[in-house]
Amino acid sequence: MKKRIAINGFGRIGRLTLRRLLKS
């Protein structure tokens, strides 16, 4: 659930982080 909050809080940054995690 923390990930969801981070995405909502970071917004665009959260999306970039998700992409990085997927690429990793």
CSV table of N, CA and C in Angstrom, one decimal:
chain,number,residue,atom,x,y,z
A,1,MET,N,0.8,-1.2,0.0
A,1,MET,CA,0.0,0.0,0.0
A,1,MET,C,0.9,1.3,0.0
A,2,LYS,N,2.1,1.1,0.5
A,2,LYS,CA,3.0,2.3,0.6
A,2,LYS,C,3.3,2.7,-0.9
A,3,LYS,N,3.4,1.8,-1.8
A,3,LYS,CA,3.7,2.1,-3.1
A,3,LYS,C,2.6,3.0,-3.7
A,4,ARG,N,1.4,2.7,-3.4
A,4,ARG,CA,0.3,3.4,-4.0
A,4,ARG,C,0.4,4.9,-3.5
A,5,ILE,N,0.6,5.0,-2.2
A,5,ILE,CA,0.7,6.4,-1.6
A,5,ILE,C,1.9,7.2,-2.3
A,6,ALA,N,3.0,6.5,-2.5
A,6,ALA,CA,4.1,7.1,-3.1
A,6,ALA,C,3.8,7.6,-4.5
A,7,ILE,N,3.1,6.7,-5.3
A,7,ILE,CA,2.7,7.1,-6.6
A,7,ILE,C,1.8,8.3,-6.6
A,8,ASN,N,0.8,8.3,-5.7
A,8,ASN,CA,-0.1,9.4,-5.6
A,8,ASN,C,0.6,10.7,-5.2
A,9,GLY,N,1.6,10.6,-4.3
A,9,GLY,CA,2.3,11.8,-3.8
A,9,GLY,C,3.3,12.3,-4.8
A,10,PHE,N,4.1,11.3,-5.4
A,10,PHE,CA,5.1,11.7,-6.4
A,10,PHE,C,4.5,12.0,-7.7
A,11,GLY,N,3.4,11.3,-8.1
A,11,GLY,CA,2.8,11.6,-9.4
A,11,GLY,C,3.7,11.2,-10.5
A,12,ARG,N,4.2,12.2,-11.2
A,12,ARG,CA,5.1,11.9,-12.4
A,12,ARG,C,6.3,11.2,-11.9
A,13,ILE,N,6.9,11.6,-10.8
A,13,ILE,CA,8.2,11.0,-10.3
A,13,ILE,C,7.9,9.5,-10.0
A,14,GLY,N,6.7,9.2,-9.4
A,14,GLY,CA,6.3,7.9,-9.1
A,14,GLY,C,6.3,7.0,-10.3
A,15,ARG,N,5.8,7.6,-11.4
A,15,ARG,CA,5.7,6.9,-12.7
A,15,ARG,C,7.1,6.5,-13.2
A,16,LEU,N,8.0,7.4,-13.1
A,16,LEU,CA,9.4,7.2,-13.5
A,16,LEU,C,10.0,6.1,-12.7
A,17,THR,N,9.7,6.1,-11.4
A,17,THR,CA,10.3,5.1,-10.5
A,17,THR,C,9.7,3.7,-10.9
A,18,LEU,N,8.4,3.7,-11.2
A,18,LEU,CA,7.8,2.4,-11.6
A,18,LEU,C,8.5,1.9,-12.8
A,19,ARG,N,8.8,2.8,-13.8
A,19,ARG,CA,9.4,2.4,-15.0
A,19,ARG,C,10.8,1.8,-14.7
A,20,ARG,N,11.5,2.4,-13.8
A,20,ARG,CA,12.8,2.0,-13.5
A,20,ARG,C,12.8,0.6,-12.8
A,21,LEU,N,11.8,0.4,-12.0
A,21,LEU,CA,11.7,-0.9,-11.3
A,21,LEU,C,11.3,-2.0,-12.3
A,22,LEU,N,10.5,-1.6,-13.3
A,22,LEU,CA,10.1,-2.6,-14.3
A,22,LEU,C,11.3,-2.9,-15.1
A,23,LYS,N,12.1,-1.9,-15.5
A,23,LYS,CA,13.3,-2.1,-16.3
A,23,LYS,C,14.3,-3.0,-15.5
A,24,SER,N,14.4,-2.7,-14.2
A,24,SER,CA,15.4,-3.4,-13.4
A,24,SER,C,14.9,-4.8,-13.3
